[in-house]
Amino acid sequence: MATLGKIRKHGVLLVAAIAIALFLFVAGDLVKGGESLFQKNQQTVAQIDGESVSIQDFQKLFEEFQGYYEIVNGASLSGEDELNRVKDEAWQTFVQNTLIQKECEELGLTVTDNEVAEIIKNGQSQLLQVPIFMNQQTGRYDYSLVQSFLNDYKQLKESGAQIQDEAEKAYKYYMFAQKQIRNQSLVQKYQILLSKAMISNPVEAKQNFESRSNETDVLLASMPTSMIADDKITVTDEEIKAKYNEDKEQYQQILETRDIKYIDVAISPSDADKKAAEDEMANAFDQLAASASNTEAGNICRQLTSQVLYTDILKKKEAFPMMIANLLDSTAVGTVSAPKYDAMTNTYYTFKVLDKQTEADSVLYRQIVVGGTDEAATKASADSIVNAIKGGAAFAEIAKKYNQTSDSTWVSTAQYQNSRLDADNALFVSTIYGMQPNEIKAIKLSNGYSFVLQVLDKHNPVQKYNVAAVVKTLNFSDATYNAAYNKFNSFLAENNTAEKIEANAEKEGYSLLPYPDLTSNQHSVAGIHGTRDALKWIFDDASEKEVSQLYECGDNNHLLVAILDKVNKKGYRPIDKESSNIKAKLINEKKVAQLAEQLNGVKSIADAKAKGAVVDTISHISFASPAFISATASSEPLISVAAAKAQKGAFVGPIKGEGGAYVMQVVDKKKTADQFDAKQEEAQVSQTHLRVAMQTLINVLYLQANVTDNRYKFF
């Protein structure tokens, strides 16, 4: 009872304590949930129709596309621009597939496993036309190679054996191709369904054919808008506002953009840097001139880290940089070319011609690889084989004794001249190119093996050169970079607001440049490499009129500072953003109207010429494509329309065009030699309608899905 009394006495306090405890419990869950949501948002690269796309999923897709291009090209992707292009392709493909998949789900369209398997079996996809799936003999897709590879991979996986990187890469590519084939097939089914609503008819087909095949030749008198100066035309604010309201739907902005101003300091070599480069090249010239052998000249190239690798073999002219190739024929053997600077490549260069010869471009040869217990045994075996073949023994029979084939191989200069060849490979190439057809010779390599070589045929004699070249890029020094950095940094320290930078940049030799409507999907600021951090700042952190930090960017040769001038939200662009463009349109329209007024009452081309018109004959005008008028440098659809309607001999005008006003005399009406094929024409028209409809549909679906692209936060 005493306990109950105490509870009654302190009931209010107990209720309050319980309430606080419950709040803390719920709040704790809310905080944890909030943290989880925040972490999820941090990992979201995009949203499509309310569905989040994680950075991990998109990164995987990008790596799959990257693997595709590496397999197709046989080389890794390099360079920021190339990687960005592949990222954009992966993104666009992903968005389109996502949008269409949703439509197909509602329509009940699917692609079965059997359909995908059939496409892979028959090789009916460009994704399958890659070297790893090609038969080396036929040069065509070979499904048996795919089956064999998949079986081998499965066995290795099940056995727990280590799988080589190349095999793993090939398997990942196959899985990517399989997935993309399914997506492409679904898009194709959707297009086929859509095409059923795009059927043409005989009347439309006939009109389409005639719009292309009926041609008109005219004598055209043009009065370009350039005949009237812009300052002779008055445009009021009321006219600009009326035009803006008339065309307002054109000014819809579907992406949020930023207007910025920026200073880009491109660091270039100083006079001292140029002097150092010239001194280094003069030293290279002296060393090459003093070199007494090819080996010595090659060592000089390596010691001076020349961009052109030296290999002691003959190469065709195109193997060398253009500025050197252009001088080879006029430079004698043994001569060293004086040091020069090439502005196109920003390099200093000098070179020595060591040899010139006419040599076969391609050689057919075969080989037998010979090994032994020691060097003497290997040499004895190789000499024995050479003597036996010279004595009449069959090459194929001897090769068989050494468990080798006698297959022959063609090698061309292009296959080796741009590669880094070691001494063994250089010896191999020099030997076979120096041999005559049916000659046999043995060479010893540094690994202890000997090669017995026989040349069977040689084709296409060409001029070749052995050249030792020292080529060095003109770079700025650390001292030059530091001086530019310190100067710019000092300027920014003294001018730390947008107003101060705008007032003083030009005085200090810096150019403050405007960049309107920067979008986050541009990968960089003002096309400067390595500016993703600046782009993130502009879109995520900056306030209007705020000045960024100093960014070191480009290829370590640019300094950047940015000012966020204005944030442009989605929706209708304000009239002040478009007023200059609208004014230019109105000025052009008023010019055309004045010029057309001058041509009113003109009855002949001669009369128009007397008023200052430019006269020219325009041939092959068709309704299907706008006529290009060189006098006004503009495409004029209305001239094509008027020419198609007019009879031969008719005088037409004035015509108000885009670039001026016109009158014309119809000289001739004729037809092309094309023959009308109703079915083919209907199919072509239907395909055109489908292409336009598909593009329009994708744009509509994109807008409806409210796509958010946050790739700039991660890439």
XYZ file of C-alpha atoms in Angstrom:
715
model
C 0.000 0.000 0.000
C 2.882 2.297 0.847
C 4.352 1.632 -2.575
C 1.055 2.433 -4.309
C 0.839 5.638 -2.303
C 4.259 6.704 -3.457
C 3.310 5.963 -7.069
C 0.137 8.077 -6.721
C 2.111 10.865 -5.074
C 4.708 11.019 -7.855
C 2.440 9.975 -10.768
C 3.010 13.106 -12.817
C 6.769 12.719 -12.567
C 6.556 9.071 -13.599
C 4.424 9.862 -16.638
C 6.883 12.565 -17.639
C 9.841 10.210 -17.202
C 8.152 7.494 -19.260
C 7.299 10.038 -21.974
C 10.899 11.223 -22.130
C 12.159 7.642 -22.312
C 9.729 6.831 -25.122
C 10.762 9.998 -26.973
C 14.444 9.142 -26.673
C 13.726 5.619 -27.905
C 11.774 6.851 -30.934
C 14.215 9.702 -31.577
C 17.080 7.238 -31.528
C 15.390 5.218 -34.247
C 14.695 8.403 -36.187
C 18.338 9.444 -35.964
C 19.470 6.012 -37.087
C 16.934 6.096 -39.910
C 18.047 9.596 -40.838
C 21.673 8.516 -40.890
C 20.749 5.557 -43.067
C 18.804 7.796 -45.453
C 21.673 10.301 -45.562
C 24.152 7.536 -46.333
C 21.851 6.224 -49.061
C 21.556 9.691 -50.611
C 25.331 10.016 -50.528
C 25.549 6.856 -52.647
C 22.798 7.843 -55.123
C 24.141 8.738 -58.547
C 20.711 9.298 -60.132
C 16.960 9.039 -59.734
C 14.680 7.861 -62.518
C 10.924 7.979 -61.970
C 11.456 8.010 -58.216
C 13.805 5.018 -58.225
C 17.317 5.584 -56.892
C 20.364 4.384 -58.812
C 23.363 3.633 -56.603
C 26.867 4.643 -57.517
C 27.900 0.986 -57.203
C 25.383 -0.103 -59.862
C 26.370 2.646 -62.277
C 30.082 2.107 -61.648
C 29.610 -1.556 -62.539
C 27.791 -0.617 -65.767
C 30.507 1.875 -66.693
C 33.205 -0.753 -66.114
C 31.265 -3.146 -68.358
C 31.154 -0.567 -71.155
C 34.826 0.167 -70.562
C 35.595 -3.547 -70.876
C 33.617 -3.684 -74.127
C 35.697 -0.947 -75.752
C 38.939 -2.415 -74.462
C 38.075 -5.782 -76.029
C 36.919 -4.200 -79.305
C 39.944 -1.885 -79.581
C 42.459 -4.275 -78.063
C 43.746 -1.535 -75.761
C 42.838 0.197 -72.521
C 40.956 3.474 -72.635
C 43.163 6.459 -71.968
C 42.552 10.117 -71.418
C 39.816 12.009 -69.594
C 37.837 12.801 -72.747
C 37.701 9.170 -73.868
C 36.591 7.954 -70.440
C 33.920 10.661 -70.241
C 32.589 9.650 -73.650
C 32.153 6.065 -72.452
C 30.544 7.246 -69.192
C 28.040 9.281 -71.203
C 27.268 6.334 -73.465
C 26.748 4.063 -70.454
C 24.472 6.660 -68.861
C 22.382 7.313 -71.979
C 21.990 3.589 -72.634
C 20.993 2.950 -69.025
C 18.402 5.753 -68.974
C 16.854 4.720 -72.294
C 16.677 1.055 -71.283
C 15.140 1.947 -67.917
C 12.472 4.157 -69.494
C 11.539 1.632 -72.167
C 11.584 -1.330 -69.768
C 8.898 0.356 -67.692
C 6.754 0.893 -70.792
C 7.272 -2.720 -71.847
C 6.261 -4.009 -68.422
C 2.927 -2.221 -68.760
C 2.500 -3.616 -72.285
C 3.526 -7.157 -71.318
C 6.522 -7.198 -73.665
C 9.404 -9.462 -72.618
C 12.478 -11.147 -74.072
C 12.876 -14.822 -73.185
C 16.096 -16.660 -72.404
C 15.562 -18.742 -75.547
C 15.398 -15.613 -77.711
C 18.669 -14.339 -76.253
C 20.286 -17.761 -76.720
C 19.178 -17.861 -80.373
C 20.710 -14.439 -81.065
C 23.986 -15.530 -79.466
C 23.955 -18.796 -81.394
C 23.518 -17.025 -84.734
C 25.783 -14.075 -83.912
C 22.988 -11.605 -84.689
C 24.379 -8.745 -82.623
C 27.228 -6.328 -83.136
C 28.221 -7.003 -79.532
C 29.312 -10.491 -80.566
C 31.546 -9.300 -83.415
C 34.642 -9.026 -81.228
C 38.056 -10.716 -81.608
C 37.564 -13.163 -78.706
C 34.577 -14.724 -80.493
C 36.091 -14.687 -83.993
C 37.436 -17.717 -85.847
C 41.009 -16.797 -86.788
C 40.788 -18.769 -90.031
C 37.495 -17.365 -91.333
C 37.545 -13.986 -89.602
C 33.885 -14.538 -88.653
C 31.880 -15.084 -85.492
C 32.131 -18.690 -84.305
C 29.542 -19.908 -81.787
C 31.586 -23.034 -81.079
C 34.337 -20.797 -79.650
C 31.791 -19.234 -77.297
C 30.565 -22.663 -76.169
C 34.096 -23.940 -75.683
C 35.100 -20.876 -73.693
C 32.042 -21.069 -71.423
C 32.593 -24.778 -70.771
C 36.275 -24.233 -69.951
C 35.445 -21.327 -67.676
C 32.779 -23.340 -65.849
C 35.170 -26.251 -65.271
C 37.884 -23.945 -63.937
C 35.391 -22.237 -61.646
C 34.050 -25.524 -60.293
C 37.536 -26.928 -59.750
C 38.623 -23.866 -57.788
C 41.568 -23.318 -60.126
C 42.980 -19.843 -60.617
C 41.449 -18.115 -63.633
C 43.678 -15.836 -65.697
C 42.775 -12.160 -65.885
C 42.149 -12.318 -69.637
C 39.688 -15.201 -69.210
C 37.917 -13.376 -66.381
C 37.694 -10.254 -68.513
C 36.291 -12.257 -71.445
C 33.658 -13.888 -69.217
C 32.574 -10.525 -67.804
C 32.281 -9.243 -71.336
C 30.123 -12.210 -72.341
C 27.760 -11.549 -69.413
C 27.610 -7.865 -70.360
C 26.892 -8.724 -74.000
C 24.150 -11.142 -72.942
C 22.490 -8.456 -70.812
C 22.756 -5.796 -73.515
C 21.395 -8.175 -76.161
C 18.328 -8.676 -73.972
C 17.916 -4.911 -73.567
C 18.415 -4.248 -77.275
C 15.923 -6.954 -78.205
C 13.338 -5.442 -75.867
C 13.849 -2.004 -77.426
C 13.519 -3.589 -80.863
C 10.222 -5.255 -79.890
C 8.955 -1.936 -78.571
C 9.940 -0.225 -81.817
C 8.201 -2.914 -83.864
C 5.032 -2.405 -81.833
C 5.295 1.355 -82.266
C 5.951 0.973 -85.992
C 2.507 -0.573 -86.449
C 1.076 2.863 -85.683
C 3.415 4.516 -88.210
C 2.147 2.896 -91.391
C 2.369 5.045 -94.507
C 0.040 4.914 -97.524
C 0.349 5.171 -101.326
C -0.628 8.853 -101.392
C 1.972 9.861 -98.799
C 4.576 7.653 -100.473
C 3.954 9.336 -103.832
C 4.205 12.800 -102.266
C 7.438 11.876 -100.519
C 8.956 10.589 -103.758
C 7.919 13.656 -105.750
C 9.212 16.034 -103.080
C 12.613 14.482 -103.644
C 12.574 13.722 -107.378
C 10.978 16.922 -108.720
C 13.703 19.545 -109.084
C 13.688 23.211 -110.039
C 16.416 25.480 -111.428
C 15.965 29.184 -110.709
C 17.652 32.507 -111.301
C 17.635 34.005 -107.803
C 18.077 37.628 -106.755
C 19.049 37.919 -103.089
C 19.080 40.933 -100.806
C 21.005 39.795 -97.685
C 20.198 41.229 -94.269
C 23.830 42.387 -94.119
C 22.799 45.207 -96.496
C 21.236 46.968 -93.488
C 23.311 47.789 -90.406
C 21.953 46.642 -87.046
C 22.051 50.165 -85.616
C 19.575 51.273 -88.278
C 16.894 49.060 -86.713
C 15.012 49.999 -83.546
C 13.584 47.338 -81.227
C 11.616 48.378 -78.138
C 11.339 46.599 -74.795
C 7.620 46.132 -75.474
C 8.401 44.311 -78.718
C 10.892 42.059 -76.939
C 8.327 41.258 -74.240
C 5.629 40.498 -76.816
C 7.974 38.195 -78.749
C 8.996 36.455 -75.520
C 5.359 35.757 -74.624
C 4.614 34.610 -78.174
C 7.449 32.058 -78.154
C 7.507 31.373 -74.410
C 7.354 27.580 -74.756
C 10.703 27.714 -76.538
C 12.273 29.055 -73.371
C 11.525 26.063 -71.161
C 14.646 24.957 -69.280
C 14.631 21.281 -68.257
C 18.008 21.308 -66.484
C 19.204 23.552 -63.706
C 22.244 25.522 -64.885
C 24.789 27.981 -63.539
C 26.162 31.200 -64.973
C 29.769 31.598 -63.902
C 32.740 33.823 -64.505
C 36.203 32.363 -64.347
C 39.899 33.068 -64.735
C 41.924 30.312 -66.369
C 45.684 30.723 -66.126
C 47.348 28.450 -68.688
C 50.967 28.016 -67.620
C 53.464 28.082 -70.482
C 57.261 27.766 -70.645
C 59.259 30.861 -69.791
C 62.149 32.244 -71.835
C 64.491 30.515 -69.389
C 62.706 27.192 -70.005
C 63.075 27.645 -73.764
C 66.764 28.469 -73.394
C 67.316 25.316 -71.309
C 65.516 23.205 -73.937
C 67.593 24.723 -76.743
C 70.811 24.041 -74.830
C 69.765 20.425 -74.254
C 69.008 19.990 -77.955
C 72.349 21.539 -78.952
C 74.031 18.995 -76.689
C 72.022 16.202 -78.336
C 73.140 17.435 -81.763
C 76.805 17.360 -80.712
C 76.518 13.869 -79.224
C 74.758 12.428 -82.295
C 77.354 14.022 -84.572
C 80.143 12.396 -82.551
C 78.500 8.954 -82.386
C 80.458 6.272 -84.264
C 77.878 3.474 -84.403
C 74.163 2.768 -84.446
C 74.383 1.394 -80.911
C 76.053 4.559 -79.660
C 73.461 6.774 -81.358
C 70.648 4.668 -79.883
C 72.137 4.962 -76.396
C 72.168 8.754 -76.749
C 68.431 8.711 -77.561
C 67.737 6.593 -74.482
C 69.955 8.636 -72.147
C 68.249 11.863 -73.236
C 64.782 10.219 -72.844
C 63.713 10.926 -76.414
C 60.004 10.573 -77.151
C 60.931 8.605 -80.286
C 62.206 5.182 -79.257
C 65.248 3.983 -81.153
C 65.412 0.464 -82.554
C 68.237 -0.615 -84.830
C 66.003 -1.543 -87.776
C 64.828 0.071 -90.987
C 61.399 1.733 -90.896
C 59.122 3.435 -93.380
C 58.823 7.213 -93.344
C 55.423 7.219 -91.617
C 56.934 5.589 -88.508
C 58.584 8.903 -87.641
C 56.985 12.193 -86.522
C 55.832 14.228 -89.505
C 58.334 17.042 -89.026
C 61.171 14.484 -89.194
C 59.596 12.385 -91.970
C 59.380 15.469 -94.197
C 63.175 15.950 -93.970
C 64.379 12.358 -94.420
C 64.711 12.358 -98.205
C 66.755 15.573 -98.170
C 69.066 14.442 -95.345
C 72.084 12.348 -96.349
C 73.193 9.220 -94.503
C 75.519 10.155 -91.653
C 74.154 13.693 -91.441
C 72.696 15.188 -88.258
C 69.813 17.623 -88.769
C 70.211 20.937 -86.947
C 67.943 21.365 -83.873
C 64.525 22.811 -84.650
C 61.292 23.687 -82.847
C 57.951 22.346 -84.132
C 55.045 24.516 -82.976
C 52.439 21.930 -84.008
C 53.734 19.350 -81.523
C 55.466 21.792 -79.129
C 58.702 19.828 -79.412
C 62.379 20.448 -80.060
C 64.093 17.829 -82.208
C 67.274 16.748 -83.919
C 68.074 13.475 -85.683
C 70.786 11.500 -87.430
C 70.138 9.381 -90.531
C 72.094 6.159 -89.982
C 70.971 4.278 -93.084
C 68.637 4.390 -96.101
C 67.680 1.358 -98.150
C 65.035 0.037 -100.485
C 63.629 -3.023 -98.765
C 60.572 -5.290 -98.994
C 57.491 -4.073 -97.144
C 56.370 -7.635 -96.327
C 58.136 -10.973 -95.928
C 56.816 -14.551 -95.875
C 58.906 -16.763 -93.599
C 58.859 -19.920 -91.498
C 60.914 -21.019 -88.526
C 62.140 -23.854 -86.326
C 62.981 -23.077 -82.695
C 66.030 -24.976 -81.458
C 67.138 -25.569 -77.857
C 69.857 -27.675 -76.254
C 71.544 -28.633 -73.017
C 73.969 -25.745 -73.434
C 74.944 -23.049 -75.922
C 77.283 -25.319 -77.863
C 74.651 -28.055 -78.208
C 72.042 -25.538 -79.365
C 74.409 -24.095 -81.982
C 75.340 -27.558 -83.200
C 71.665 -28.520 -83.628
C 70.853 -25.278 -85.455
C 73.849 -25.632 -87.794
C 72.890 -29.254 -88.462
C 69.330 -28.225 -89.453
C 70.614 -25.458 -91.743
C 73.046 -27.833 -93.463
C 70.399 -30.547 -93.814
C 67.881 -28.201 -95.487
C 70.593 -26.767 -97.735
C 71.434 -30.352 -98.644
C 67.873 -31.050 -99.785
C 66.037 -32.162 -96.638
C 62.394 -31.080 -96.390
C 61.802 -28.204 -93.970
C 58.435 -29.673 -92.926
C 59.933 -33.073 -92.053
C 62.653 -31.556 -89.879
C 60.109 -29.287 -88.143
C 57.994 -32.367 -87.388
C 60.988 -34.053 -85.702
C 61.174 -31.062 -83.365
C 57.383 -31.276 -82.704
C 56.769 -28.046 -84.609
C 54.745 -27.082 -87.649
C 56.181 -25.684 -90.851
C 53.461 -23.044 -91.194
C 54.565 -19.846 -92.897
C 53.715 -16.315 -91.728
C 53.578 -12.962 -93.491
C 55.029 -10.037 -91.548
C 54.757 -6.418 -92.709
C 56.709 -3.331 -91.705
C 53.620 -1.760 -90.121
C 53.391 -4.643 -87.633
C 56.682 -3.854 -85.922
C 57.919 -0.372 -86.792
C 55.931 1.438 -84.085
C 56.575 -1.156 -81.363
C 59.214 -1.195 -78.656
C 61.543 -3.964 -79.905
C 64.241 -5.460 -77.722
C 67.594 -6.541 -79.171
C 66.371 -10.083 -79.936
C 63.306 -8.904 -81.849
C 65.347 -6.298 -83.721
C 67.826 -9.016 -84.731
C 64.949 -11.262 -85.841
C 63.352 -8.534 -87.998
C 66.639 -7.362 -89.505
C 67.594 -10.943 -90.365
C 64.432 -11.964 -92.238
C 64.256 -8.659 -94.126
C 67.908 -8.997 -95.112
C 67.499 -12.550 -96.478
C 66.632 -13.529 -100.040
C 63.732 -15.862 -101.001
C 64.560 -19.525 -100.192
C 67.604 -18.493 -98.152
C 67.999 -20.229 -94.790
C 69.856 -18.899 -91.778
C 70.195 -19.514 -88.029
C 70.279 -16.785 -85.376
C 71.047 -17.060 -81.655
C 68.924 -15.144 -79.141
C 69.861 -13.967 -75.663
C 67.567 -16.530 -73.999
C 69.782 -19.366 -75.254
C 67.494 -20.542 -78.047
C 68.337 -20.456 -81.727
C 65.923 -19.840 -84.578
C 66.347 -21.482 -87.960
C 64.692 -19.098 -90.424
C 63.714 -19.520 -94.055
C 62.335 -16.697 -96.197
C 59.861 -17.892 -98.840
C 58.753 -14.656 -100.506
C 59.130 -10.861 -100.360
C 56.715 -8.216 -101.659
C 56.483 -4.494 -102.433
C 59.930 -2.833 -102.227
C 59.751 0.517 -100.372
C 62.198 3.143 -99.123
C 63.147 2.679 -95.459
C 65.255 4.596 -92.979
C 67.273 3.883 -89.842
C 67.100 7.088 -87.807
C 68.214 8.046 -84.301
C 66.027 10.968 -83.220
C 66.008 13.033 -80.044
C 62.564 14.608 -79.615
C 61.653 16.470 -76.411
C 58.475 18.348 -75.460
C 58.988 21.957 -74.445
C 57.727 21.950 -70.845
C 57.649 24.620 -68.181
C 59.897 24.160 -65.165
C 58.847 23.891 -61.522
C 60.192 27.403 -61.024
C 57.917 28.736 -63.782
C 54.895 26.934 -62.329
C 55.599 28.179 -58.810
C 56.024 31.752 -60.019
C 52.664 31.656 -61.840
C 50.967 30.034 -58.840
C 52.349 32.525 -56.328
C 51.449 35.513 -58.491
C 47.866 34.319 -59.034
C 47.470 33.335 -55.384
C 48.635 36.793 -54.280
C 46.153 38.425 -56.652
C 43.296 36.356 -55.206
C 44.358 37.124 -51.640
C 44.139 40.851 -52.366
C 40.980 40.487 -54.482
C 38.826 38.085 -52.501
C 35.382 39.182 -53.682
C 33.617 39.023 -57.026
C 33.507 42.825 -57.204
C 37.255 43.203 -56.630
C 38.149 40.489 -59.148
C 35.898 42.072 -61.781
C 37.480 45.477 -61.138
C 41.138 44.428 -61.076
C 41.607 41.238 -63.131
C 42.366 42.973 -66.413
C 44.770 45.419 -64.725
C 46.838 42.465 -63.480
C 46.840 40.727 -66.856
C 44.096 38.184 -66.140
C 41.028 37.587 -68.321
C 37.738 37.171 -66.442
C 35.534 35.228 -68.850
C 31.778 34.565 -68.706
C 30.416 31.026 -69.075
C 26.599 30.980 -69.138
C 24.406 27.937 -68.562
C 27.005 25.506 -67.279
C 25.374 22.103 -66.701
C 26.500 19.464 -64.231
C 26.753 16.795 -66.943
C 29.524 18.629 -68.815
C 32.244 16.828 -66.788
C 34.384 19.969 -66.556
C 34.392 23.736 -66.229
C 34.896 25.576 -69.529
C 36.305 22.409 -71.106
C 39.358 22.381 -68.817
C 40.490 18.905 -67.756
C 40.620 17.974 -64.094
C 38.029 20.495 -62.872
C 35.493 18.102 -61.299
C 36.125 19.540 -57.825
C 35.369 23.017 -59.150
C 32.218 21.699 -60.836
C 31.053 20.114 -57.562
C 31.671 23.369 -55.714
C 29.678 25.341 -58.278
C 26.645 23.046 -58.057
C 26.736 21.913 -54.423
C 28.309 24.575 -52.253
C 28.547 27.945 -53.960
C 26.250 30.896 -53.355
C 25.677 33.611 -55.937
C 28.646 36.016 -56.195
C 30.841 33.660 -54.139
C 34.469 33.158 -55.197
C 35.979 29.671 -55.292
C 39.327 28.543 -54.010
C 42.264 28.372 -56.415
C 42.154 25.054 -58.294
C 45.222 23.391 -59.814
C 43.849 21.563 -62.841
C 44.217 20.750 -66.526
C 47.112 18.399 -67.202
C 48.936 20.032 -64.270
C 49.241 23.161 -66.409
C 46.204 25.277 -65.482
C 45.139 27.388 -62.510
C 41.444 28.197 -62.133
C 39.221 30.390 -60.004
C 35.457 30.612 -60.527
C 32.711 32.997 -59.461
C 29.125 31.761 -59.294
C 27.218 34.553 -61.003
C 23.670 33.158 -61.127
C 21.661 29.986 -60.491
C 19.188 29.209 -63.286
C 16.392 26.982 -62.000
C 14.250 24.647 -64.082
C 11.225 26.206 -65.766
C 10.737 29.212 -68.019
C 13.918 31.187 -68.482
C 13.470 34.825 -67.401
C 13.115 37.380 -70.152
C 16.396 39.100 -69.250
C 18.253 35.847 -70.076
C 16.740 35.781 -73.568
C 16.335 39.456 -74.391
C 19.547 39.723 -76.432
C 18.613 36.672 -78.535
C 15.055 37.930 -78.997
C 16.338 41.358 -79.977
C 18.630 39.797 -82.593
C 15.681 37.835 -84.034
C 13.506 40.949 -84.181
C 16.277 42.948 -85.832
C 16.642 40.208 -88.451
C 12.870 40.059 -89.031
C 12.670 43.833 -89.460
C 15.604 43.807 -91.879
C 13.949 41.087 -93.967
C 10.678 43.033 -93.951
C 12.430 46.224 -95.138
C 14.294 44.351 -97.882
C 11.079 42.641 -99.010
C 9.423 46.066 -99.155
C 12.235 47.250 -101.447
C 11.540 44.288 -103.741
C 7.788 44.961 -103.886
C 6.768 45.830 -107.416
C 9.919 44.329 -108.939
C 8.958 42.502 -112.157
C 12.273 41.021 -113.273
C 15.659 39.832 -112.071
C 17.228 42.831 -113.805
C 15.042 45.204 -111.768
C 16.092 43.450 -108.549
C 19.760 43.648 -109.529
C 19.348 47.376 -110.112
C 18.224 47.681 -106.483
C 21.439 46.003 -105.300
C 20.362 42.361 -105.242
C 22.951 39.611 -105.730
C 22.021 37.352 -108.664
C 22.913 33.672 -108.891
C 21.638 30.477 -110.508
C 20.451 27.866 -108.009
C 20.017 24.355 -109.417
C 18.423 21.122 -108.204
C 16.083 22.719 -105.676
C 13.666 20.150 -104.245
C 10.809 20.417 -101.765
C 12.415 17.742 -99.589
C 15.405 19.816 -98.499
C 15.958 23.540 -97.846
C 17.873 25.401 -100.547
C 21.231 26.759 -99.389
C 21.811 30.306 -100.639
C 25.486 31.266 -100.706
C 24.732 35.003 -101.052
C 23.095 35.023 -97.601
C 24.897 31.937 -96.189
C 21.574 30.503 -95.064
C 19.263 27.565 -95.704
C 15.902 28.778 -96.965
C 12.964 26.333 -96.740
C 10.528 28.900 -98.178
C 12.521 29.115 -101.411
C 12.208 25.337 -101.787
C 8.449 25.606 -101.183
C 7.994 28.477 -103.643
C 10.128 26.757 -106.303
C 8.139 23.526 -106.000
C 4.813 25.364 -106.448
C 5.843 27.682 -109.297
C 5.501 26.865 -113.002
C 8.377 27.068 -115.456
C 8.924 30.677 -116.531
C 7.126 32.134 -113.508
C 8.510 35.118 -111.627
C 8.058 34.719 -107.869
C 8.583 37.077 -104.962
C 9.348 38.770 -102.803
C 10.049 35.841 -100.459
C 10.903 36.590 -96.831
C 13.624 34.190 -95.791
C 15.937 33.686 -92.845
C 18.939 35.476 -94.295
C 17.280 38.036 -96.534
C 14.553 38.740 -99.077
C 14.416 37.134 -102.524
C 12.776 37.129 -105.925
C 13.310 34.376 -108.477
C 12.694 33.411 -112.073
C 11.934 29.711 -112.617
C 14.292 28.548 -115.381
C 13.556 24.828 -115.550
C 11.460 22.052 -113.973
C 12.709 18.467 -114.240
C 12.674 15.033 -112.657
C 15.560 12.929 -111.433
C 16.230 9.490 -112.919
C 14.893 7.777 -109.776
C 12.096 5.257 -110.309
C 9.074 5.188 -108.011
C 8.756 2.010 -105.951
C 5.580 2.302 -103.867
C 6.439 -0.383 -101.304
C 9.995 0.828 -100.820
C 8.834 4.437 -100.512
C 6.118 3.544 -97.989
C 8.668 1.638 -95.921
C 11.049 4.600 -96.008
C 8.348 7.057 -94.925
C 7.221 4.729 -92.135
C 10.806 4.381 -90.938
C 11.217 8.159 -90.886
C 8.016 8.544 -88.877
C 9.175 5.833 -86.464
C 12.575 7.461 -85.965
C 10.999 10.840 -85.181
C 8.339 9.269 -82.959
C 10.907 7.217 -81.059
C 13.101 10.230 -80.384
C 10.100 12.307 -79.325
C 8.836 9.498 -77.120
C 12.183 9.092 -75.352
C 12.237 12.838 -74.654
C 8.679 12.734 -73.281
C 9.423 9.693 -71.113
C 12.580 11.396 -69.860
C 10.648 14.484 -68.781
C 7.874 12.432 -67.185
C 10.406 10.358 -65.243
C 11.876 13.517 -63.676
C 15.417 12.193 -64.142
C 18.005 13.532 -61.702
C 21.618 13.171 -62.820
C 24.168 13.420 -60.001
C 27.118 11.860 -61.807
C 29.188 14.994 -61.313
C 29.377 14.186 -57.585
C 31.248 10.952 -58.287
C 33.020 11.246 -61.662
